Amino acid sequence: MIISWFRQNQREFGTTLAAWLLWRVAWRRARVLAANRLLPANRECPCCGWTGRRFLDYIEVGYTARNIACPRCDSHSRHRALFLWLKDTYKLSEKKGTALIVAPERSLAPLWSAAPNLRIYKTDFEPNRGVDVLADVMHLPFASNTIDLVWCHHVLEQVEDDSLAMREFCRVLNSSAAELVISAGLSGQPGTREFGFSNKKLSGNRRAYGEADFEARLAAAGFEVTAVTHDLSVDDCRKYGINPETFFRCRKRD
Ligand SMILES: [Zn+2]
């Protein structure tokens, strides 16, 4: 895994930058693992049950975030927050119907497996991610009005025509009771900044969404949109390594 990660960085940024990145990741990882061996645990991952002193740092070219990734399941803050929301608030295990999971997150897999009455289609456009349906979100291979839940997080910022993908989500949803649960990386600015290309230095993103604008785009695609913030205490946020971010529950407008 680390070799393919290095080779991908080598292809995109050259050998010197890829080697520097590898050294930085190895050094930071060694420090965190030492802290986890020597110091008492005060962090916990709700997705896999790992406990320790620090999460791993997340390092890309031009970007470093400290104390982010679970050493066991690689969950990040938003995965852990969504895991708790799906389990405790949404009551996923009690849901029935059909769910479409776009770009499924590995750390949430145990939750989806524990929903026995939910028929689940995992979809992605890359074949090596263990999905059920190879598909582009701009052209979903599902009939209209057939899906009860679409789950899509931090995907649309990488999609060429995000408005088309939103309309596709609206088309496949079954009724006004069905819903799209979605989030994206929001810049904190009011408006969306379009790059016009896939920016390799920003995880391949094609745009940086403004918070109000992302919600407005969902509404323009045919949704009633409700913004949701996680209801977690300060102590839980610290314990689970969560920096709460807004996500959106969207139902088809009648
Ligand atoms: Zn974990």
XYZ file of N, CA, C and O and ligand atoms in Angstrom, residues 44-51 55 69-76 80 107, ligand 1:
77
model
N -10.292 7.667 21.353
C -10.957 6.409 20.987
C -11.600 6.564 19.616
O -12.166 7.616 19.303
N -11.519 5.534 18.798
C -12.193 5.541 17.500
C -13.505 4.771 17.632
O -13.483 3.564 17.906
N -14.652 5.437 17.419
C -15.929 4.723 17.552
C -16.149 3.707 16.428
O -16.943 2.791 16.585
N -15.445 3.881 15.316
C -15.659 2.993 14.155
C -15.089 1.599 14.396
O -15.695 0.605 14.022
N -13.904 1.526 15.021
C -13.243 0.212 15.148
C -12.883 -0.135 16.589
O -12.397 -1.236 16.852
N -13.047 0.813 17.531
C -12.752 0.534 18.929
C -11.318 0.780 19.337
O -10.955 0.552 20.497
N -10.473 1.265 18.406
C -9.084 1.554 18.755
C -9.025 2.602 19.875
O -9.829 3.535 19.901
N -8.076 2.444 20.810
C -7.816 3.485 21.797
C -6.326 3.807 21.809
O -5.490 2.936 21.529
N -4.140 10.159 17.255
C -4.365 9.641 15.912
C -3.156 10.009 15.048
O -2.356 10.883 15.403
N -5.931 10.598 11.647
C -6.328 9.300 11.091
C -6.198 8.172 12.111
O -5.160 8.028 12.771
N -7.251 7.354 12.240
C -7.184 6.206 13.144
C -6.111 5.223 12.661
O -6.120 4.823 11.493
N -5.193 4.817 13.530
C -4.142 3.883 13.103
C -4.680 2.521 12.680
O -4.009 1.787 11.966
N -5.886 2.167 13.104
C -6.408 0.844 12.775
C -7.310 0.872 11.537
O -7.155 0.050 10.647
N -8.270 1.804 11.468
C -9.239 1.759 10.351
C -9.117 2.957 9.418
O -9.867 3.050 8.450
N -8.193 3.884 9.711
C -7.934 5.054 8.869
C -9.100 6.042 8.855
O -9.193 6.875 7.961
N -10.016 5.947 9.809
C -11.092 6.942 9.856
C -10.520 8.318 10.159
O -9.519 8.445 10.857
N -11.187 9.349 9.606
C -10.860 10.732 9.935
C -12.017 11.315 10.758
O -13.016 10.641 11.008
N -15.723 9.509 11.771
C -16.100 9.173 13.150
C -17.390 9.888 13.543
O -18.267 9.314 14.205
N -14.216 2.811 6.931
C -14.468 2.843 8.374
C -15.953 2.755 8.715
O -16.303 2.466 9.861
Zn -10.707 3.238 13.811
